[in-house]
Amino acid sequence: MSDQLTLDALATEVRQRLEAVNKDQAERLSDERLRQLITEAMDGLTKDEEFVRKIRFGSGSADTQLVGTKYARWGLSVSDVEFLHDLMSSHRGQRLKNGTHPGPSEELQRTFDSISAARYLSADKVMAMDRKAIDDLFPRIPLTEFHGSDRELARAGKFELTGAYQRAIRAMDTQTSGEGQQLIGAQYVGELWDAPRQLGKVFPLIDSFEMTDPTAYLPVEVDIPEMLFVPENLASNSSDYATVETGSQRVQVDAKKFIIHQMWSGEMDEDSIIPFVPFLRRQAAYAVAHYADSLVINGDNTNAATGNINLDDADPADTKHYLAFDGIRHAALVDNTANAKDATGSAATWAQLIGMRSLMVDRTRLVDWGHPTDPDDLIYVSEPDTADRIAQLDEVVTADKYGPAATVFTGEVSRIGRNRHIASIAVPKTEADGKVSTTANNNTLGQTVLFNRRGFKVGWRRRVMVESERLPGRDQTRLVYSLRLGLGRFTPTGAASGIESAAVLYNQSTAAS
């Protein structure tokens, strides 16, 4: 009997232990417990800086929604799909050999709708917004900015009759009124706008702002208020202390229109163009980046047979980008020639490079553009051969000697003192006078531009618009990107001759030493 009780007790104990094990196992494997364990483990990992630096986790972005589509198989991103959709949409209805272009395919339309937050506005709507901006702007322009009969019209409130107003209206895309649509909020447009900031060398260094009107006015402090030594006022009838006015000026920034053309051979068939979409976007981005750099460096609106710093002995074509406005080189070579120094055909010396800073001191208004508090505000930019020659000077510290913790700007090759030195192909080789000749063989001499980036401002007016045009006679399709931007150069006098924030050392030999 006792043996039976012992076996029963043993069986009960074994059963209880098994139940306890199962219960414990169930608790260990429950969803809540597993979630807790994973959370604790991940918290530990995310606190490991080395782990976080090497590992990136998916964010559930729209790119993941492309998985399984033919666009993903071709390696297209959300921006690529938006670009392709915009391209196909702009091509809808154009004549082909076998009918008309259908626009985006059903698959492309469905994919675009599921991944993109962009929306289309009619060209008429976009133009109406621009016209309203112009209408809102003109009543705020001081009468002193109008000239001749325009001033009397402006004084009477008849801004729409002034020549300035009519020119602003004509600057809009009136020839495309009522045709097509403009894609607003597309990621690829934003990336194209970001290209100058990511790929450019000079343009990214200049502060920018979005222009809400075709013309913007930026206030500029002319001089600082003087600190006065005054006696203590003790009497009840003491006189007021003397006052000092702080002078100011305004810099006008006008948004100018620019376009980029790309040619595509053959008909714009969706499947045939898919492999080339990343290439087309990349080329457009490089173009925007390069010409944005060139605009701010080389701008010169002199459109004549002689005198343009980019084509001194010939009349530049009316569509040359640098004709839009005057830039940094122009400030020293033309506007304020005291800030341009001749290297007399020899290689630049350390003394000449350092001496450029003293040209940028405005002692009248106590503004030292050449020796800023932040050394990163003062930038040297040379054409590539000149930059390499300067880097050979014993006093110059080249980028490879900065050390692993140093921050290096895009295109930076060395430092002259504490200031960065950038090589940019946007800076041209020139003749001895620092200007470019129409005869390429005459342009053999180097040039270095020094500027304080706080003395300039870039304004963006219009987002990039992409359009296409079929050219059946050539069996080609033309892609057109258009945008608007402007450059402001600060001058305390209100005249370009007062610009002190730039200097140029020209006529430098680039021959190997």
Short mmCIF file of C-alpha atoms in Angstrom, two decimals:
data_model
loop_
_atom_site.label_atom_id
_atom_site.label_comp_id
_atom_site.label_asym_id
_atom_site.label_seq_id
_atom_site.Cartn_x
_atom_site.Cartn_y
_atom_site.Cartn_z
CA MET A 1 0.00 0.00 0.00
CA SER A 2 2.79 2.31 0.94
CA ASP A 3 4.47 1.53 -2.35
CA GLN A 4 1.28 2.52 -4.18
CA LEU A 5 1.09 5.81 -2.24
CA THR A 6 4.69 6.50 -3.01
CA LEU A 7 4.15 5.97 -6.73
CA ASP A 8 1.01 8.12 -6.69
CA ALA A 9 2.85 10.89 -4.88
CA LEU A 10 5.74 10.63 -7.32
CA ALA A 11 3.40 10.80 -10.32
CA THR A 12 1.65 13.83 -8.83
CA GLU A 13 4.96 15.56 -8.24
CA VAL A 14 6.17 14.80 -11.77
CA ARG A 15 2.89 16.11 -13.23
CA GLN A 16 3.08 19.28 -11.13
CA ARG A 17 6.64 19.88 -12.20
CA LEU A 18 5.78 19.35 -15.86
CA GLU A 19 2.89 21.77 -15.55
CA ALA A 20 5.19 24.29 -13.91
CA VAL A 21 7.74 23.85 -16.69
CA ASN A 22 5.05 24.31 -19.36
CA LYS A 23 3.69 27.38 -17.61
CA ASP A 24 7.14 28.89 -17.32
CA GLN A 25 7.85 28.03 -20.95
CA ALA A 26 4.56 29.60 -22.04
CA GLU A 27 5.40 32.76 -20.15
CA ARG A 28 8.86 32.83 -21.68
CA LEU A 29 7.45 32.47 -25.19
CA SER A 30 4.49 34.80 -24.85
CA ASP A 31 4.24 37.73 -27.27
CA GLU A 32 4.49 40.19 -24.44
CA ARG A 33 7.60 38.55 -22.98
CA LEU A 34 9.27 38.24 -26.39
CA ARG A 35 8.52 41.90 -27.13
CA GLN A 36 10.04 42.87 -23.79
CA LEU A 37 13.19 40.83 -24.44
CA ILE A 38 13.65 42.26 -27.95
CA THR A 39 13.04 45.81 -26.74
CA GLU A 40 15.62 45.42 -23.97
CA ALA A 41 18.13 43.97 -26.44
CA MET A 42 17.57 46.71 -29.00
CA ASP A 43 17.84 49.43 -26.38
CA GLY A 44 21.21 48.06 -25.49
CA LEU A 45 22.33 48.00 -29.11
CA THR A 46 21.16 51.52 -29.93
CA LYS A 47 23.25 52.85 -27.07
CA ASP A 48 26.32 51.39 -28.73
CA GLU A 49 27.63 54.26 -30.89
CA GLU A 50 29.80 52.00 -33.03
CA PHE A 51 26.84 49.70 -33.76
CA VAL A 52 24.60 52.63 -34.66
CA ARG A 53 27.27 54.08 -36.94
CA LYS A 54 27.56 50.85 -38.93
CA ILE A 55 23.96 49.63 -39.01
CA ARG A 56 20.95 51.40 -40.52
CA PHE A 57 17.38 50.16 -40.08
CA GLY A 58 14.56 50.55 -42.60
CA SER A 59 12.23 53.45 -41.91
CA GLY A 60 9.23 52.19 -43.81
CA SER A 61 9.79 54.88 -46.44
CA ALA A 62 7.97 55.03 -49.73
CA ASP A 63 10.94 53.35 -51.42
CA THR A 64 9.92 50.06 -49.79
CA GLN A 65 6.57 50.27 -51.59
CA LEU A 66 8.40 49.89 -54.89
CA VAL A 67 9.50 46.36 -54.00
CA GLY A 68 8.10 43.89 -56.52
CA THR A 69 7.53 46.46 -59.28
CA LYS A 70 9.49 46.68 -62.50
CA TYR A 71 10.74 50.08 -61.33
CA ALA A 72 12.41 48.47 -58.34
CA ARG A 73 14.02 45.87 -60.58
CA TRP A 74 15.57 48.70 -62.58
CA GLY A 75 16.82 50.28 -59.35
CA LEU A 76 14.56 53.35 -59.51
CA SER A 77 13.86 55.38 -56.37
CA VAL A 78 10.74 57.37 -55.46
CA SER A 79 12.35 60.44 -57.04
CA ASP A 80 13.04 58.49 -60.24
CA VAL A 81 9.41 57.33 -60.46
CA GLU A 82 8.17 60.89 -59.89
CA PHE A 83 10.52 62.15 -62.60
CA LEU A 84 9.36 59.44 -65.02
CA HIS A 85 5.70 60.16 -64.27
CA ASP A 86 6.16 63.91 -64.75
CA LEU A 87 7.98 63.25 -68.02
CA MET A 88 5.31 60.91 -69.34
CA SER A 89 2.54 63.30 -68.24
CA SER A 90 4.12 66.22 -70.07
CA HIS A 91 4.40 64.04 -73.18
CA ARG A 92 0.73 62.98 -73.19
CA GLY A 93 -1.06 63.74 -76.45
CA GLN A 94 2.05 64.46 -78.50
CA ARG A 95 2.12 62.91 -81.95
CA LEU A 96 3.98 59.66 -82.49
CA LYS A 97 4.54 57.58 -85.59
CA ASN A 98 1.60 55.35 -84.68
CA GLY A 99 -0.84 57.76 -83.05
CA THR A 100 -0.43 59.91 -79.95
CA HIS A 101 1.49 59.45 -76.74
CA PRO A 102 -0.76 57.90 -74.03
CA GLY A 103 1.00 59.46 -71.07
CA PRO A 104 1.87 57.39 -67.98
CA SER A 105 1.03 53.70 -68.17
CA GLU A 106 -1.54 52.25 -65.79
CA GLU A 107 1.22 50.63 -63.73
CA LEU A 108 3.21 53.85 -63.53
CA GLN A 109 0.13 55.85 -62.56
CA ARG A 110 -0.79 53.34 -59.87
CA THR A 111 2.77 53.29 -58.50
CA PHE A 112 3.02 57.08 -58.53
CA ASP A 113 -0.31 57.45 -56.68
CA SER A 114 0.80 55.03 -53.97
CA ILE A 115 4.25 56.45 -53.23
CA SER A 116 4.21 60.18 -54.01
CA ALA A 117 2.78 63.08 -52.05
CA ALA A 118 3.16 65.39 -55.06
CA ARG A 119 0.22 67.05 -56.77
CA TYR A 120 -0.35 68.86 -60.03
CA LEU A 121 -1.42 72.47 -60.46
CA SER A 122 -2.37 73.90 -63.80
CA ALA A 123 0.07 76.27 -65.47
CA ASP A 124 -2.67 78.90 -65.33
CA LYS A 125 -2.90 78.46 -61.56
CA VAL A 126 0.86 78.77 -61.11
CA MET A 127 0.92 81.87 -63.34
CA ALA A 128 -1.94 83.41 -61.39
CA MET A 129 0.08 82.95 -58.20
CA ASP A 130 3.06 84.72 -59.81
CA ARG A 131 0.86 87.57 -61.05
CA LYS A 132 -0.64 88.05 -57.58
CA ALA A 133 2.85 88.18 -56.12
CA ILE A 134 3.76 90.95 -58.57
CA ASP A 135 0.54 92.84 -57.81
CA ASP A 136 1.26 92.62 -54.07
CA LEU A 137 4.88 93.70 -54.51
CA PHE A 138 4.58 96.94 -56.50
CA PRO A 139 2.64 99.04 -53.93
CA ARG A 140 5.47 98.35 -51.45
CA ILE A 141 8.25 99.64 -53.72
CA PRO A 142 9.41 103.17 -52.72
CA LEU A 143 8.77 105.93 -55.25
CA THR A 144 12.52 106.58 -55.45
CA GLU A 145 12.91 103.22 -57.20
CA PHE A 146 10.72 104.39 -60.11
CA HIS A 147 12.11 106.68 -62.79
CA GLY A 148 10.70 109.11 -65.36
CA SER A 149 7.03 108.71 -66.18
CA ASP A 150 6.90 105.53 -64.06
CA ARG A 151 7.32 107.62 -60.91
CA GLU A 152 4.27 109.75 -61.67
CA LEU A 153 2.20 106.65 -62.44
CA ALA A 154 3.36 105.00 -59.23
CA ARG A 155 2.56 108.15 -57.24
CA ALA A 156 -0.98 107.95 -58.65
CA GLY A 157 -1.24 104.29 -57.70
CA LYS A 158 -1.32 103.15 -61.32
CA PHE A 159 1.42 100.57 -60.91
CA GLU A 160 0.00 98.30 -63.61
CA LEU A 161 0.75 101.01 -66.21
CA THR A 162 4.43 101.40 -65.31
CA GLY A 163 7.11 99.98 -67.55
CA ALA A 164 8.61 98.10 -64.61
CA TYR A 165 5.32 96.30 -63.98
CA GLN A 166 4.93 95.39 -67.64
CA ARG A 167 8.47 94.01 -67.77
CA ALA A 168 7.80 91.89 -64.67
CA ILE A 169 4.63 90.48 -66.23
CA ARG A 170 6.39 89.73 -69.52
CA ALA A 171 9.06 87.85 -67.60
CA MET A 172 6.50 85.19 -66.72
CA ASP A 173 5.85 82.25 -69.01
CA THR A 174 3.02 83.83 -70.96
CA GLN A 175 3.78 81.69 -73.98
CA THR A 176 2.77 78.56 -72.06
CA SER A 177 -0.43 79.96 -70.57
CA GLY A 178 -3.15 77.33 -70.35
CA GLU A 179 -0.86 74.49 -71.46
CA GLY A 180 0.19 71.60 -69.26
CA GLN A 181 0.47 71.23 -65.53
CA GLN A 182 3.19 71.78 -62.96
CA LEU A 183 4.04 69.11 -60.40
CA ILE A 184 4.15 70.58 -56.89
CA GLY A 185 5.78 68.85 -53.93
CA ALA A 186 7.69 66.18 -55.86
CA GLN A 187 10.70 64.68 -54.08
CA TYR A 188 12.80 64.65 -57.26
CA VAL A 189 12.28 68.41 -57.66
CA GLY A 190 13.53 68.99 -54.14
CA GLU A 191 16.57 66.83 -54.82
CA LEU A 192 17.29 68.76 -58.01
CA TRP A 193 17.11 71.96 -55.99
CA ASP A 194 19.45 70.43 -53.42
CA ALA A 195 22.00 69.45 -56.07
CA PRO A 196 23.90 72.79 -55.97
CA ARG A 197 24.18 72.41 -52.20
CA GLN A 198 25.48 68.85 -52.41
CA LEU A 199 27.56 68.91 -55.59
CA GLY A 200 28.54 72.57 -55.91
CA LYS A 201 31.73 74.06 -54.48
CA VAL A 202 31.01 77.79 -54.21
CA PHE A 203 27.23 78.12 -54.38
CA PRO A 204 26.68 76.03 -51.20
CA LEU A 205 28.82 78.45 -49.19
CA ILE A 206 26.46 81.39 -49.78
CA ASP A 207 23.35 81.81 -47.65
CA SER A 208 20.11 81.53 -49.59
CA PHE A 209 16.47 82.45 -49.10
CA GLU A 210 13.24 81.65 -50.88
CA MET A 211 11.89 84.67 -52.73
CA THR A 212 8.18 85.20 -52.21
CA ASP A 213 8.14 87.86 -54.94
CA PRO A 214 9.97 88.22 -58.28
CA THR A 215 12.00 91.06 -56.72
CA ALA A 216 13.23 91.09 -53.15
CA TYR A 217 14.93 93.84 -51.12
CA LEU A 218 17.44 92.90 -48.44
CA PRO A 219 18.34 95.48 -45.76
CA VAL A 220 22.05 96.12 -45.34
CA GLU A 221 23.69 97.87 -42.40
CA VAL A 222 26.01 100.58 -43.67
CA ASP A 223 27.86 101.30 -40.46
CA ILE A 224 27.62 100.64 -36.74
CA PRO A 225 26.29 103.26 -34.31
CA GLU A 226 29.08 105.16 -32.55
CA MET A 227 29.49 104.72 -28.81
CA LEU A 228 29.59 108.18 -27.16
CA PHE A 229 31.30 109.27 -23.94
CA VAL A 230 28.85 111.53 -22.10
CA PRO A 231 28.72 113.23 -18.69
CA GLU A 232 26.31 112.11 -15.99
CA ASN A 233 23.02 114.07 -16.09
CA LEU A 234 22.49 115.53 -12.59
CA ALA A 235 20.26 118.54 -13.18
CA SER A 236 16.53 118.30 -13.78
CA ASN A 237 16.82 120.46 -16.88
CA SER A 238 19.73 118.59 -18.48
CA SER A 239 19.93 118.46 -22.24
CA ASP A 240 19.34 115.29 -24.23
CA TYR A 241 22.36 113.27 -25.18
CA ALA A 242 23.50 113.54 -28.78
CA THR A 243 22.06 110.94 -31.12
CA VAL A 244 23.84 109.00 -33.83
CA GLU A 245 22.06 107.68 -36.89
CA THR A 246 22.83 104.20 -38.17
CA GLY A 247 23.01 104.25 -41.94
CA SER A 248 21.39 101.53 -44.00
CA GLN A 249 20.92 100.54 -47.61
CA ARG A 250 18.94 97.96 -49.53
CA VAL A 251 20.15 95.29 -51.91
CA GLN A 252 17.76 94.41 -54.73
CA VAL A 253 17.59 90.75 -55.79
CA ASP A 254 15.81 90.02 -59.08
CA ALA A 255 14.86 86.44 -59.92
CA LYS A 256 16.14 85.53 -63.38
CA LYS A 257 14.97 82.61 -65.47
CA PHE A 258 17.29 79.76 -66.47
CA ILE A 259 16.67 76.62 -68.49
CA ILE A 260 18.57 73.40 -69.17
CA HIS A 261 17.97 71.29 -72.31
CA GLN A 262 18.48 67.55 -72.61
CA MET A 263 17.95 65.74 -75.91
CA TRP A 264 16.56 62.21 -76.13
CA SER A 265 16.87 60.36 -79.43
CA GLY A 266 13.76 58.50 -80.57
CA GLU A 267 10.23 58.48 -79.23
CA MET A 268 9.60 58.88 -75.52
CA ASP A 269 8.49 55.32 -74.78
CA GLU A 270 8.13 54.57 -71.07
CA ASP A 271 9.80 51.16 -71.06
CA SER A 272 12.71 52.33 -73.18
CA ILE A 273 13.48 55.33 -70.99
CA ILE A 274 13.25 53.61 -67.58
CA PRO A 275 16.92 52.46 -67.55
CA PHE A 276 18.08 56.01 -68.31
CA VAL A 277 16.00 57.92 -65.75
CA PRO A 278 18.72 57.93 -63.03
CA PHE A 279 21.27 59.05 -65.65
CA LEU A 280 19.05 61.91 -66.88
CA ARG A 281 18.40 63.11 -63.33
CA ARG A 282 22.08 62.87 -62.40
CA GLN A 283 23.18 64.84 -65.46
CA ALA A 284 20.59 67.52 -64.73
CA ALA A 285 21.80 67.71 -61.13
CA TYR A 286 25.43 68.12 -62.21
CA ALA A 287 24.41 70.83 -64.67
CA VAL A 288 22.47 72.78 -62.05
CA ALA A 289 25.38 72.48 -59.60
CA HIS A 290 28.06 73.62 -62.05
CA TYR A 291 26.13 76.55 -63.48
CA ALA A 292 25.00 77.68 -60.04
CA ASP A 293 28.69 77.93 -59.10
CA SER A 294 29.52 79.71 -62.36
CA LEU A 295 26.64 82.17 -61.95
CA VAL A 296 27.74 83.50 -58.58
CA ILE A 297 31.43 83.59 -59.58
CA ASN A 298 31.30 84.78 -63.19
CA GLY A 299 28.10 86.80 -63.48
CA ASP A 300 28.47 89.86 -65.75
CA ASN A 301 25.46 91.44 -67.45
CA THR A 302 27.59 93.36 -69.98
CA ASN A 303 26.08 92.31 -73.31
CA ALA A 304 28.28 94.08 -75.85
CA ALA A 305 31.03 93.46 -78.37
CA THR A 306 33.70 94.02 -75.72
CA GLY A 307 33.98 94.25 -71.97
CA ASN A 308 32.35 91.10 -70.56
CA ILE A 309 34.77 89.41 -68.18
CA ASN A 310 33.76 86.01 -69.60
CA LEU A 311 34.22 87.03 -73.26
CA ASP A 312 36.18 90.25 -73.38
CA ASP A 313 36.73 90.59 -77.13
CA ALA A 314 33.44 89.31 -78.53
CA ASP A 315 29.70 89.74 -78.05
CA PRO A 316 28.37 86.86 -75.95
CA ALA A 317 25.23 85.04 -77.09
CA ASP A 318 22.14 86.51 -75.47
CA THR A 319 21.38 83.19 -73.77
CA LYS A 320 24.68 82.87 -71.88
CA HIS A 321 23.91 82.16 -68.22
CA TYR A 322 26.43 84.68 -66.88
CA LEU A 323 24.51 87.61 -68.44
CA ALA A 324 21.77 87.32 -65.79
CA PHE A 325 23.49 89.43 -63.13
CA ASP A 326 26.90 90.61 -61.89
CA GLY A 327 28.79 88.18 -59.65
CA ILE A 328 31.81 87.92 -57.35
CA ARG A 329 34.66 88.27 -59.90
CA HIS A 330 32.90 91.28 -61.43
CA ALA A 331 32.89 93.01 -58.02
CA ALA A 332 36.70 93.23 -58.04
CA LEU A 333 37.62 93.22 -61.74
CA VAL A 334 35.06 95.86 -62.77
CA ASP A 335 33.00 97.39 -59.94
CA ASN A 336 35.74 98.12 -57.39
CA THR A 337 39.01 97.76 -59.28
CA ALA A 338 41.07 98.66 -56.21
CA ASN A 339 40.30 95.11 -55.02
CA ALA A 340 41.94 93.49 -58.07
CA LYS A 341 45.69 92.82 -58.05
CA ASP A 342 47.96 91.82 -60.93
CA ALA A 343 50.40 88.94 -60.28
CA THR A 344 52.39 90.18 -63.35
CA GLY A 345 52.47 86.77 -65.00
CA SER A 346 54.31 85.08 -62.14
CA ALA A 347 53.14 82.36 -59.80
CA ALA A 348 51.27 83.63 -56.78
CA THR A 349 53.32 84.19 -53.64
CA TRP A 350 52.30 83.75 -50.04
CA ALA A 351 52.56 87.50 -49.49
CA GLN A 352 50.22 88.20 -52.41
CA LEU A 353 47.63 85.70 -51.21
CA ILE A 354 47.67 87.06 -47.66
CA GLY A 355 47.73 90.62 -48.99
CA MET A 356 44.37 90.09 -50.73
CA ARG A 357 42.72 90.27 -47.30
CA SER A 358 43.84 93.84 -46.71
CA LEU A 359 42.01 94.90 -49.88
CA MET A 360 38.73 93.95 -48.22
CA VAL A 361 38.88 96.29 -45.21
CA ASP A 362 36.27 99.07 -45.16
CA ARG A 363 37.83 101.49 -42.68
CA THR A 364 35.22 104.16 -43.28
CA ARG A 365 32.43 101.96 -41.92
CA LEU A 366 34.58 99.80 -39.63
CA VAL A 367 33.80 96.57 -41.49
CA ASP A 368 36.66 94.11 -41.95
CA TRP A 369 35.56 91.64 -44.62
CA GLY A 370 39.10 90.27 -44.97
CA HIS A 371 39.60 89.19 -41.36
CA PRO A 372 36.25 87.80 -40.13
CA THR A 373 35.69 86.42 -36.66
CA ASP A 374 34.82 83.05 -38.20
CA PRO A 375 37.66 82.05 -40.56
CA ASP A 376 35.24 79.85 -42.54
CA ASP A 377 33.48 83.00 -43.75
CA LEU A 378 36.50 83.94 -45.90
CA ILE A 379 37.02 81.62 -48.89
CA TYR A 380 39.76 81.43 -51.52
CA VAL A 381 38.68 79.93 -54.87
CA SER A 382 41.11 79.19 -57.71
CA GLU A 383 40.88 77.50 -61.06
CA PRO A 384 42.29 73.94 -60.73
CA ASP A 385 45.83 74.44 -62.12
CA THR A 386 46.27 77.60 -60.05
CA ALA A 387 45.03 75.79 -56.94
CA ASP A 388 47.57 73.01 -57.46
CA ARG A 389 50.38 75.53 -57.94
CA ILE A 390 49.43 77.41 -54.77
CA ALA A 391 49.29 74.14 -52.84
CA GLN A 392 53.03 73.76 -53.49
CA LEU A 393 53.88 76.84 -51.44
CA ASP A 394 55.68 75.89 -48.24
CA GLU A 395 53.37 78.01 -46.10
CA VAL A 396 50.18 76.40 -47.44
CA VAL A 397 48.68 73.46 -45.53
CA THR A 398 47.20 70.88 -47.91
CA ALA A 399 44.03 68.97 -47.09
CA ASP A 400 45.86 65.65 -46.62
CA LYS A 401 47.64 67.13 -43.57
CA TYR A 402 44.52 68.38 -41.74
CA GLY A 403 44.10 65.28 -39.61
CA PRO A 404 41.17 62.83 -39.35
CA ALA A 405 38.96 65.13 -37.27
CA ALA A 406 39.04 68.07 -39.69
CA THR A 407 35.97 69.19 -41.64
CA VAL A 408 36.73 69.55 -45.36
CA PHE A 409 34.51 71.56 -47.72
CA THR A 410 33.63 70.16 -51.15
CA GLY A 411 36.51 70.92 -53.51
CA GLU A 412 38.82 72.11 -50.73
CA VAL A 413 42.48 71.43 -51.54
CA SER A 414 44.35 73.47 -48.92
CA ARG A 415 44.23 76.27 -46.39
CA ILE A 416 45.87 79.65 -46.71
CA GLY A 417 46.41 80.58 -43.11
CA ARG A 418 43.13 79.66 -41.39
CA ASN A 419 41.02 80.14 -44.52
CA ARG A 420 39.88 77.41 -46.87
CA HIS A 421 41.13 77.22 -50.44
CA ILE A 422 38.86 75.57 -53.02
CA ALA A 423 39.63 74.43 -56.56
CA SER A 424 36.75 75.06 -58.97
CA ILE A 425 36.58 74.65 -62.73
CA ALA A 426 33.96 77.41 -62.68
CA VAL A 427 36.86 79.87 -62.26
CA PRO A 428 38.29 80.27 -65.78
CA LYS A 429 41.79 80.72 -67.10
CA THR A 430 42.13 84.16 -68.67
CA GLU A 431 44.32 86.63 -70.48
CA ALA A 432 46.66 88.96 -68.60
CA ASP A 433 43.85 91.38 -67.75
CA GLY A 434 41.89 88.74 -65.83
CA LYS A 435 39.20 88.42 -68.50
CA VAL A 436 38.45 85.53 -70.86
CA SER A 437 39.31 85.87 -74.56
CA THR A 438 37.26 84.42 -77.39
CA THR A 439 40.55 82.82 -78.55
CA ALA A 440 40.99 79.81 -76.29
CA ASN A 441 44.80 79.69 -76.73
CA ASN A 442 45.06 83.16 -75.20
CA ASN A 443 43.53 81.99 -71.91
CA THR A 444 46.59 80.58 -70.14
CA LEU A 445 46.80 82.52 -66.88
CA GLY A 446 45.34 81.59 -63.53
CA GLN A 447 43.14 83.51 -61.14
CA THR A 448 42.24 83.38 -57.45
CA VAL A 449 39.05 84.84 -56.06
CA LEU A 450 38.73 85.72 -52.36
CA PHE A 451 35.31 86.50 -50.97
CA ASN A 452 33.51 86.81 -47.67
CA ARG A 453 30.38 84.75 -48.00
CA ARG A 454 28.43 87.06 -45.67
CA GLY A 455 28.61 89.72 -48.37
CA PHE A 456 26.40 87.79 -50.80
CA LYS A 457 22.94 86.24 -50.79
CA VAL A 458 21.19 83.88 -53.21
CA GLY A 459 17.43 84.01 -53.74
CA TRP A 460 15.33 81.16 -55.19
CA ARG A 461 12.06 82.15 -56.83
CA ARG A 462 10.53 79.22 -58.69
CA ARG A 463 10.73 75.49 -58.30
CA VAL A 464 12.13 73.45 -61.14
CA MET A 465 9.60 72.78 -63.89
CA VAL A 466 10.20 69.86 -66.25
CA GLU A 467 8.64 69.84 -69.71
CA SER A 468 9.17 67.84 -72.89
CA GLU A 469 8.80 68.60 -76.58
CA ARG A 470 8.72 66.17 -79.47
CA LEU A 471 10.83 67.15 -82.51
CA PRO A 472 9.65 64.74 -85.22
CA GLY A 473 11.87 66.24 -87.91
CA ARG A 474 14.91 65.21 -85.88
CA ASP A 475 13.40 62.08 -84.32
CA GLN A 476 14.32 63.58 -80.94
CA THR A 477 12.63 64.62 -77.73
CA ARG A 478 13.79 67.70 -75.85
CA LEU A 479 13.61 67.81 -72.05
CA VAL A 480 13.52 71.31 -70.59
CA TYR A 481 14.18 72.18 -66.94
CA SER A 482 13.42 75.75 -65.91
CA LEU A 483 13.97 77.66 -62.66
CA ARG A 484 14.50 81.18 -61.33
CA LEU A 485 17.17 82.54 -59.02
CA GLY A 486 18.90 85.82 -58.19
CA LEU A 487 22.07 87.05 -56.47
CA GLY A 488 22.37 89.92 -54.02
CA ARG A 489 25.74 91.65 -53.41
CA PHE A 490 25.92 93.80 -50.29
CA THR A 491 27.21 97.33 -50.75
CA PRO A 492 27.08 100.02 -48.05
CA THR A 493 26.98 102.87 -50.57
CA GLY A 494 24.13 101.54 -52.69
CA ALA A 495 26.49 101.40 -55.68
CA ALA A 496 28.45 98.37 -56.90
CA SER A 497 31.68 100.35 -56.54
CA GLY A 498 31.22 100.16 -52.79
CA ILE A 499 31.50 96.36 -52.62
CA GLU A 500 34.43 95.41 -50.39
CA SER A 501 33.60 91.75 -49.73
CA ALA A 502 35.58 90.34 -52.69
CA ALA A 503 39.10 90.54 -54.15
CA VAL A 504 40.84 88.94 -57.14
CA LEU A 505 44.48 88.07 -57.81
CA TYR A 506 44.76 87.63 -61.59
CA ASN A 507 47.48 87.09 -64.23
CA GLN A 508 49.07 84.18 -62.37
CA SER A 509 51.41 81.72 -64.03
CA THR A 510 50.29 78.11 -63.71
CA ALA A 511 53.43 76.59 -65.24
CA ALA A 512 54.96 73.75 -63.25
CA SER A 513 57.68 74.92 -60.88
#
